[in-house]
PDB file of N, CA and C in Angstrom:
ATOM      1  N   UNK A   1     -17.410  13.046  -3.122  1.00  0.00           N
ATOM      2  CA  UNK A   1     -16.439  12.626  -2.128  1.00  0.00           C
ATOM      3  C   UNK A   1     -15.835  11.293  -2.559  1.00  0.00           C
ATOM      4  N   UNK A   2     -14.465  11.010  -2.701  1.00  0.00           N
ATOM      5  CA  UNK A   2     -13.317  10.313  -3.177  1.00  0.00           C
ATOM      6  C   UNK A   2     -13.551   9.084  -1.423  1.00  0.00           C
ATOM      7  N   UNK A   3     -13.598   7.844  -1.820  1.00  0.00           N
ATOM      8  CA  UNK A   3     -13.321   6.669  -0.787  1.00  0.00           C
ATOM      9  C   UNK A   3     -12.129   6.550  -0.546  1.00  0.00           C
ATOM     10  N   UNK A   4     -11.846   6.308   0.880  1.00  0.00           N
ATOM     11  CA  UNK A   4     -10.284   6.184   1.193  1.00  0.00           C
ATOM     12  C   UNK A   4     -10.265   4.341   0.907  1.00  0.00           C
ATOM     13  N   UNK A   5      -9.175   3.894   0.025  1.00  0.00           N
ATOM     14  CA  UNK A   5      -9.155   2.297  -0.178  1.00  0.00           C
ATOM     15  C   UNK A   5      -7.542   1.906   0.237  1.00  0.00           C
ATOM     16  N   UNK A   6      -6.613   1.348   0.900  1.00  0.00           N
ATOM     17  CA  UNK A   6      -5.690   1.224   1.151  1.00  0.00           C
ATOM     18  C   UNK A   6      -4.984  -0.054  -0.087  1.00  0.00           C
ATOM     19  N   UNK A   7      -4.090   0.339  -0.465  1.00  0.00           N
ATOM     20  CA  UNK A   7      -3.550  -0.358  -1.627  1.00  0.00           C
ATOM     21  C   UNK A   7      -2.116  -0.882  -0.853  1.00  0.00           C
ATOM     22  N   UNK A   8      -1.537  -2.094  -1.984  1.00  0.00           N
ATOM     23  CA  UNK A   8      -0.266  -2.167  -2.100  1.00  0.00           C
ATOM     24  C   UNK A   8       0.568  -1.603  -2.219  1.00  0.00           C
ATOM     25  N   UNK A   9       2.452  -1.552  -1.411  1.00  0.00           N
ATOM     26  CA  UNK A   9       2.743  -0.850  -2.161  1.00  0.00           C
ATOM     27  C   UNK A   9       3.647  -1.854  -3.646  1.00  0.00           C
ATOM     28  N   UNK A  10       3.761  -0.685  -4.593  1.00  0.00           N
ATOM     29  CA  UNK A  10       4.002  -1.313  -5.673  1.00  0.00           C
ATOM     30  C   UNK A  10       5.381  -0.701  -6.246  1.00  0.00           C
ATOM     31  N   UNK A  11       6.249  -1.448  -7.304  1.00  0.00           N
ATOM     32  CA  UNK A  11       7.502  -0.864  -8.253  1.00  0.00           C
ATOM     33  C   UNK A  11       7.697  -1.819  -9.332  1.00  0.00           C
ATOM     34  N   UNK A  12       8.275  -1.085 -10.121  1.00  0.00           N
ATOM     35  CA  UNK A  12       8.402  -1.513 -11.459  1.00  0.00           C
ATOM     36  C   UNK A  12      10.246  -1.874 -11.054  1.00  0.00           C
ATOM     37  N   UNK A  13      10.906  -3.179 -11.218  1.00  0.00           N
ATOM     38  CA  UNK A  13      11.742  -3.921 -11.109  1.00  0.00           C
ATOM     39  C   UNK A  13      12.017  -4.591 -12.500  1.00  0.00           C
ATOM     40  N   UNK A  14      13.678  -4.310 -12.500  1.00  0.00           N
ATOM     41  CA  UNK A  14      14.635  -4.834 -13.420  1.00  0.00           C
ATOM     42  C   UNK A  14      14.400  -6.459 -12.942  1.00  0.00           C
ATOM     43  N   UNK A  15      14.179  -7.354 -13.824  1.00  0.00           N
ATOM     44  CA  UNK A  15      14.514  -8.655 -13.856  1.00  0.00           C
ATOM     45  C   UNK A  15      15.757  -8.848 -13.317  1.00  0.00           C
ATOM     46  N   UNK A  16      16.502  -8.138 -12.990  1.00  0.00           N
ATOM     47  CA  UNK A  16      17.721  -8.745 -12.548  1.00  0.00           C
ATOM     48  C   UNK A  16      17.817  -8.368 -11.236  1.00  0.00           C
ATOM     49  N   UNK A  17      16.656  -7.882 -10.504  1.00  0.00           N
ATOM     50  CA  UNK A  17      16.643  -7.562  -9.219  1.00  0.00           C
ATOM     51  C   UNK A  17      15.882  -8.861  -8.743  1.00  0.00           C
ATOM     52  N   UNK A  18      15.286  -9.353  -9.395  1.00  0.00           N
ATOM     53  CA  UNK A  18      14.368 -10.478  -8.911  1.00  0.00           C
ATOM     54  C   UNK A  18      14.674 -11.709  -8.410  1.00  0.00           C
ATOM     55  N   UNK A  19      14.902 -12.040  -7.157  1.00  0.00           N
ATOM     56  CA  UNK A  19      15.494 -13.483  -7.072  1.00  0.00           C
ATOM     57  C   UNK A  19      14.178 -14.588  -7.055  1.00  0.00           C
ATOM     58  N   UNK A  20      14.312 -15.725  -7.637  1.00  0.00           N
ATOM     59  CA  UNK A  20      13.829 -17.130  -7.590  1.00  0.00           C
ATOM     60  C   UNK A  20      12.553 -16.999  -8.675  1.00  0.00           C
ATOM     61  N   UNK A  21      13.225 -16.398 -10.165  1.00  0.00           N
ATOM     62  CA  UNK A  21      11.693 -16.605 -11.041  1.00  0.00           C
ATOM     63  C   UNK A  21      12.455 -17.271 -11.996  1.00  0.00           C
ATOM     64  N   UNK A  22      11.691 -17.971 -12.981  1.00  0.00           N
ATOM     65  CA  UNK A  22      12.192 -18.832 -13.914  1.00  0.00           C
ATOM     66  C   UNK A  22      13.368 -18.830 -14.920  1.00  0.00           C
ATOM     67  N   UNK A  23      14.186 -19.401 -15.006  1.00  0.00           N
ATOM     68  CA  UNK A  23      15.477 -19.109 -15.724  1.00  0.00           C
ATOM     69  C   UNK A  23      14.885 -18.889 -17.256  1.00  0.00           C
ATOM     70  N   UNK A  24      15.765 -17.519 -17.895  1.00  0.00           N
ATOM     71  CA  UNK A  24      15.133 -17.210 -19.075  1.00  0.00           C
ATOM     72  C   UNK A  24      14.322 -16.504 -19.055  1.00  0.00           C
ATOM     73  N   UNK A  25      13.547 -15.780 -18.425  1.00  0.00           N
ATOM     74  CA  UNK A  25      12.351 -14.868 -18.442  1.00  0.00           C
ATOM     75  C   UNK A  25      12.754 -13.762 -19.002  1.00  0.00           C
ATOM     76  N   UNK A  26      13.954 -13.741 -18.621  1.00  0.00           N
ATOM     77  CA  UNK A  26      14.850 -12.151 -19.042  1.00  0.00           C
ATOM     78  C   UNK A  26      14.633 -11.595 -20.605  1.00  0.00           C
ATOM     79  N   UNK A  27      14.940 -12.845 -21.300  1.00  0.00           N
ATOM     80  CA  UNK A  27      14.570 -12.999 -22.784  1.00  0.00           C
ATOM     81  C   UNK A  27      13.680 -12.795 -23.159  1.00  0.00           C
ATOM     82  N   UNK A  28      12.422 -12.866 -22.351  1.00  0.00           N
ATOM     83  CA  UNK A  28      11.325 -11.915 -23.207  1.00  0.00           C
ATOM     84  C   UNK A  28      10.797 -10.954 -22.540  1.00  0.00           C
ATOM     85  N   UNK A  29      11.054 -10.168 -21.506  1.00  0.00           N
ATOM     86  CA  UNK A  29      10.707  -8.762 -21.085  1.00  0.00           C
ATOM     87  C   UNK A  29      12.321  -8.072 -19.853  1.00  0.00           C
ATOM     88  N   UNK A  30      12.526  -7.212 -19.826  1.00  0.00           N
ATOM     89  CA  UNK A  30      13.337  -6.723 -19.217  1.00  0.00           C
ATOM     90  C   UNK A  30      12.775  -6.264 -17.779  1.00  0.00           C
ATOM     91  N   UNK A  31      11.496  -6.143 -17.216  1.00  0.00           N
ATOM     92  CA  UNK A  31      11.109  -5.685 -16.004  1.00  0.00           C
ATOM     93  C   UNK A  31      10.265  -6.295 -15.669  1.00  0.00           C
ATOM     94  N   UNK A  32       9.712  -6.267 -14.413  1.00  0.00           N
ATOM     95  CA  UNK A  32       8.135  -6.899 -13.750  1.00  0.00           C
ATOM     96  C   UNK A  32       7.589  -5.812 -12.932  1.00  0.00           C
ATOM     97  N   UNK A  33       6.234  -6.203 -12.682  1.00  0.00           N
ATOM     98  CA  UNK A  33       5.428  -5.122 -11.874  1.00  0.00           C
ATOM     99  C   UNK A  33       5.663  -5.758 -10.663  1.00  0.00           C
ATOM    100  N   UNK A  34       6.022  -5.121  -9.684  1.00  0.00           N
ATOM    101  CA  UNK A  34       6.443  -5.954  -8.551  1.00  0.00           C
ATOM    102  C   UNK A  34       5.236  -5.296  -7.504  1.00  0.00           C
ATOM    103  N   UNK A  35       4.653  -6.134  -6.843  1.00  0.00           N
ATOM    104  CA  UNK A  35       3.173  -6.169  -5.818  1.00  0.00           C
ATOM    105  C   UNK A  35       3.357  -6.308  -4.154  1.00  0.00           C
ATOM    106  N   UNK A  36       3.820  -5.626  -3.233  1.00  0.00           N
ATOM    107  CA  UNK A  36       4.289  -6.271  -1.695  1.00  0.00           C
ATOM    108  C   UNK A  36       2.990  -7.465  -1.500  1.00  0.00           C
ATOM    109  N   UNK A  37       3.015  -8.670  -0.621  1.00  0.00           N
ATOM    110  CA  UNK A  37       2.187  -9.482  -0.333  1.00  0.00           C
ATOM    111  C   UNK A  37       1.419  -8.376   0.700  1.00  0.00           C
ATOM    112  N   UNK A  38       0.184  -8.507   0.064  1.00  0.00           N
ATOM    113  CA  UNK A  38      -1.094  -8.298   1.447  1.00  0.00           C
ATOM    114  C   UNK A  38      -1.908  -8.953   1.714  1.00  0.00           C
ATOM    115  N   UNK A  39      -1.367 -10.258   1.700  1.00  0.00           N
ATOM    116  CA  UNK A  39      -2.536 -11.447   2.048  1.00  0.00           C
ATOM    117  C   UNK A  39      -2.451 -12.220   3.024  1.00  0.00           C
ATOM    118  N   UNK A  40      -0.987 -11.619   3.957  1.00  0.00           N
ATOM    119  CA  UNK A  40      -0.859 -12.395   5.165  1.00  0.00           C
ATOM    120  C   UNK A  40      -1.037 -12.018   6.286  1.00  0.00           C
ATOM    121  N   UNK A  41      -1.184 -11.843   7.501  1.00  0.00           N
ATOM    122  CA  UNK A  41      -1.111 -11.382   8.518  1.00  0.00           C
ATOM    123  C   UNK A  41      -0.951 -11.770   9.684  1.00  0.00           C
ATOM    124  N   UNK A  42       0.014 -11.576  10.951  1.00  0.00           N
ATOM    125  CA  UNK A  42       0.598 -12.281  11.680  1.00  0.00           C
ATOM    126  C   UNK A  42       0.966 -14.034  11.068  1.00  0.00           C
ATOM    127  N   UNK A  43       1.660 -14.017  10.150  1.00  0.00           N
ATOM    128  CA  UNK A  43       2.023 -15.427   9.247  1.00  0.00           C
ATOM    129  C   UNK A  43       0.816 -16.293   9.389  1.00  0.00           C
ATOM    130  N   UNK A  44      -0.324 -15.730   9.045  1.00  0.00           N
ATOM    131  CA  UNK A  44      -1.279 -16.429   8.757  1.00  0.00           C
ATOM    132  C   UNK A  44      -2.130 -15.984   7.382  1.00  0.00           C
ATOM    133  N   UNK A  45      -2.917 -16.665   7.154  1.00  0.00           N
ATOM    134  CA  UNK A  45      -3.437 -15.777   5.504  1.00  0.00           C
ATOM    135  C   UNK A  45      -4.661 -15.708   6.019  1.00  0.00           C
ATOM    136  N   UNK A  46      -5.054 -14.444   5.223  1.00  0.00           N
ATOM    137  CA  UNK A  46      -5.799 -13.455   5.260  1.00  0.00           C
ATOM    138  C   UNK A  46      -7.084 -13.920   3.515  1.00  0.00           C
ATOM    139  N   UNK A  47      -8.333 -13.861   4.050  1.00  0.00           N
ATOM    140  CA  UNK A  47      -8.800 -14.563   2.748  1.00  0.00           C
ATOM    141  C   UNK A  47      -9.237 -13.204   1.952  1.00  0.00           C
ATOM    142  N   UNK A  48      -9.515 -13.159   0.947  1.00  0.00           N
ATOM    143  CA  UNK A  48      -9.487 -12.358   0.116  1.00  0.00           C
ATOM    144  C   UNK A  48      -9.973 -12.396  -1.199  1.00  0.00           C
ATOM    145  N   UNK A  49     -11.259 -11.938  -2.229  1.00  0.00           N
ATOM    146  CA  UNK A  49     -11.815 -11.996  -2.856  1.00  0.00           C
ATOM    147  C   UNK A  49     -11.272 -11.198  -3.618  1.00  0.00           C
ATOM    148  N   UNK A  50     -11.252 -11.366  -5.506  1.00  0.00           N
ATOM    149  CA  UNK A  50     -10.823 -10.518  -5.837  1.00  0.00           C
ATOM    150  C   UNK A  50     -11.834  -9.913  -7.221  1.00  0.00           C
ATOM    151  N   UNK A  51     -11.329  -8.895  -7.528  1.00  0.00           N
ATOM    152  CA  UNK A  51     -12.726  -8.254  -8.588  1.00  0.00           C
ATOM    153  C   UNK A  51     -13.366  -9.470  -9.269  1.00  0.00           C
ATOM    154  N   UNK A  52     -12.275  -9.936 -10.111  1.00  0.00           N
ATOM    155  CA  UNK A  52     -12.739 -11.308 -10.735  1.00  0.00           C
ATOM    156  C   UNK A  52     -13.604 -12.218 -10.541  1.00  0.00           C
ATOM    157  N   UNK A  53     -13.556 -12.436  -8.944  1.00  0.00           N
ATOM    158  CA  UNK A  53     -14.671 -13.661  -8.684  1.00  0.00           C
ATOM    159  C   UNK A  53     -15.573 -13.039  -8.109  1.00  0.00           C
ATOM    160  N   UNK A  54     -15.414 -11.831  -7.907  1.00  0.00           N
ATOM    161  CA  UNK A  54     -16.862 -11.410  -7.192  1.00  0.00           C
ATOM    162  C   UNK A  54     -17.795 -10.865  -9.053  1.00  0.00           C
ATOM    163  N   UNK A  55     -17.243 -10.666  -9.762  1.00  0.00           N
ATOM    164  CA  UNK A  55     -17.596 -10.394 -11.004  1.00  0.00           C
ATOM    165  C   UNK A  55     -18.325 -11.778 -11.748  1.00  0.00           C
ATOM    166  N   UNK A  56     -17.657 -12.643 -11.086  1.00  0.00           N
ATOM    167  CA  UNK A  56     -18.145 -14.441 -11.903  1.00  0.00           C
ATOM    168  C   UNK A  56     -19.098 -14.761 -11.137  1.00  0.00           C
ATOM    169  N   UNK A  57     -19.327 -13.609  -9.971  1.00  0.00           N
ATOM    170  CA  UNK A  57     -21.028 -14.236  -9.030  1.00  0.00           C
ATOM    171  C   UNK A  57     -22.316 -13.986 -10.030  1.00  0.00           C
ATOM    172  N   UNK A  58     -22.239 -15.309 -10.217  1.00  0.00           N
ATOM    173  CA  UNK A  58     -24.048 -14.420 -11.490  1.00  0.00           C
ATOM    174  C   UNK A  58     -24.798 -13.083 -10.372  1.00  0.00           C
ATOM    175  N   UNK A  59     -25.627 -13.605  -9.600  1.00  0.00           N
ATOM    176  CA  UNK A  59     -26.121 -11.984  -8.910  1.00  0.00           C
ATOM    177  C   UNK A  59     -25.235 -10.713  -9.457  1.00  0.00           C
ATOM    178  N   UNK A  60     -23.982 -10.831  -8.250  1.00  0.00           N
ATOM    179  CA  UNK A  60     -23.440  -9.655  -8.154  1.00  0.00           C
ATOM    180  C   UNK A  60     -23.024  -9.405  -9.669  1.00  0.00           C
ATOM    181  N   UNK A  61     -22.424 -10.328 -10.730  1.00  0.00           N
ATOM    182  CA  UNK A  61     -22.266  -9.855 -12.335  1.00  0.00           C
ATOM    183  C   UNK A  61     -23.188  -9.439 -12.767  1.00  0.00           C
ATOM    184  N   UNK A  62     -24.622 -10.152 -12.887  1.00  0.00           N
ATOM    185  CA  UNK A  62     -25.886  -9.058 -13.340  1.00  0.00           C
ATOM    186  C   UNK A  62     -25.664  -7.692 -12.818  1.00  0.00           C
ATOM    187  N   UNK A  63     -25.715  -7.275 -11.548  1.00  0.00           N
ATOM    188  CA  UNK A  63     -25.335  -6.180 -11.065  1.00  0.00           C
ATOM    189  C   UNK A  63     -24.307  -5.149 -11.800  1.00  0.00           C
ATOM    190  N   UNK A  64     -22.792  -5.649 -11.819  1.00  0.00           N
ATOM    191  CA  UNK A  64     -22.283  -5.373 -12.544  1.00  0.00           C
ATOM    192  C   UNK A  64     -22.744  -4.524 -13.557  1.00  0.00           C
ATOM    193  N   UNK A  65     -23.382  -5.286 -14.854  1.00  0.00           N
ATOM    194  CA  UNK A  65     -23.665  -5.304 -16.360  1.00  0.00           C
ATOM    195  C   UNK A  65     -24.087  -3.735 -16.116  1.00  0.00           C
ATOM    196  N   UNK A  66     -25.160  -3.518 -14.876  1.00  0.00           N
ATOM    197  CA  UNK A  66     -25.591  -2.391 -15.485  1.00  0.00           C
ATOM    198  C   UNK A  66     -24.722  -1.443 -14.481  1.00  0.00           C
ATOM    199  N   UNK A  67     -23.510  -1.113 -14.399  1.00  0.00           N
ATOM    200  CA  UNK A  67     -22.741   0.313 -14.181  1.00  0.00           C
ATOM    201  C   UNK A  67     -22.487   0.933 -14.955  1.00  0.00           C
ATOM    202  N   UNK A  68     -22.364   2.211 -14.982  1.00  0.00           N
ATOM    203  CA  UNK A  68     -22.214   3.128 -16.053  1.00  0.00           C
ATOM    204  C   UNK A  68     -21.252   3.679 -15.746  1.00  0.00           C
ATOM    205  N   UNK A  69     -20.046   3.580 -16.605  1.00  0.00           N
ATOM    206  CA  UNK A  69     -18.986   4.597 -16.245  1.00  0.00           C
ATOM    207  C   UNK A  69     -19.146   5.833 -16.679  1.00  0.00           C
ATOM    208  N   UNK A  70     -18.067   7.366 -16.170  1.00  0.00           N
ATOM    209  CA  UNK A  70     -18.008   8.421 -16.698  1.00  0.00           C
ATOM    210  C   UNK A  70     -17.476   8.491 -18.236  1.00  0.00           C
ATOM    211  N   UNK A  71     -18.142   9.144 -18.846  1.00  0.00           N
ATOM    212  CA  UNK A  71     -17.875   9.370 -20.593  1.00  0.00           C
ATOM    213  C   UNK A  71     -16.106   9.892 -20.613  1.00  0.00           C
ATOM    214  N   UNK A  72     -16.014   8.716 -21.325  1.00  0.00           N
ATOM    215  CA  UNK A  72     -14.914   9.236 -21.110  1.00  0.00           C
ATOM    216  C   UNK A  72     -13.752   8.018 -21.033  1.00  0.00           C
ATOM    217  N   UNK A  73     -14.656   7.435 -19.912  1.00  0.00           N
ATOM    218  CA  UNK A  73     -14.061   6.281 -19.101  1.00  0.00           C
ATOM    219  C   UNK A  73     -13.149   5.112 -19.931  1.00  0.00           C
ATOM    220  N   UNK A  74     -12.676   4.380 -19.709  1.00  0.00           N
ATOM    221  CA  UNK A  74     -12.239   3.172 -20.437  1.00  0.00           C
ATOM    222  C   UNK A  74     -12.235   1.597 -19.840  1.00  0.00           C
TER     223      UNK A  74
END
């Protein structure tokens, strides 16, 4: 049985759709992965842990070390 996890939604955007990112960016890639914010709620923020630092918890990283992915996996 598959976990229901609620995601972002997400699109792949022309740099030239993008308003207020650094002048010149254009010059070295033509698109961005574009992410909706889900970190706010009623204009307040919402705290939020992300793989990364729960991965840099020594405990929970020992933990980590030993998962085994499906063969296959990457």
């Amino acid at each position: 049985m598959l976990s229901e996890m609620d995601v972002p939604e997400t699109q792949l955007l022309s740099i030239d759709q993008i308003a207020n990112i650094p002048e010149g960016i254009g010059t070295f890639v033509a698109s961005a992965f574009a992410i909706k914010r889900f970190d706010r709620a009623g204009g307040q923020a919402v705290h939020i842990e992300d793989f990364a630092e729960m991965a840099a918890h020594e405990e929970i990283g020992i933990k980590m070390q030993n998962i085994k992915l499906p063969e296959g996996s990457k």
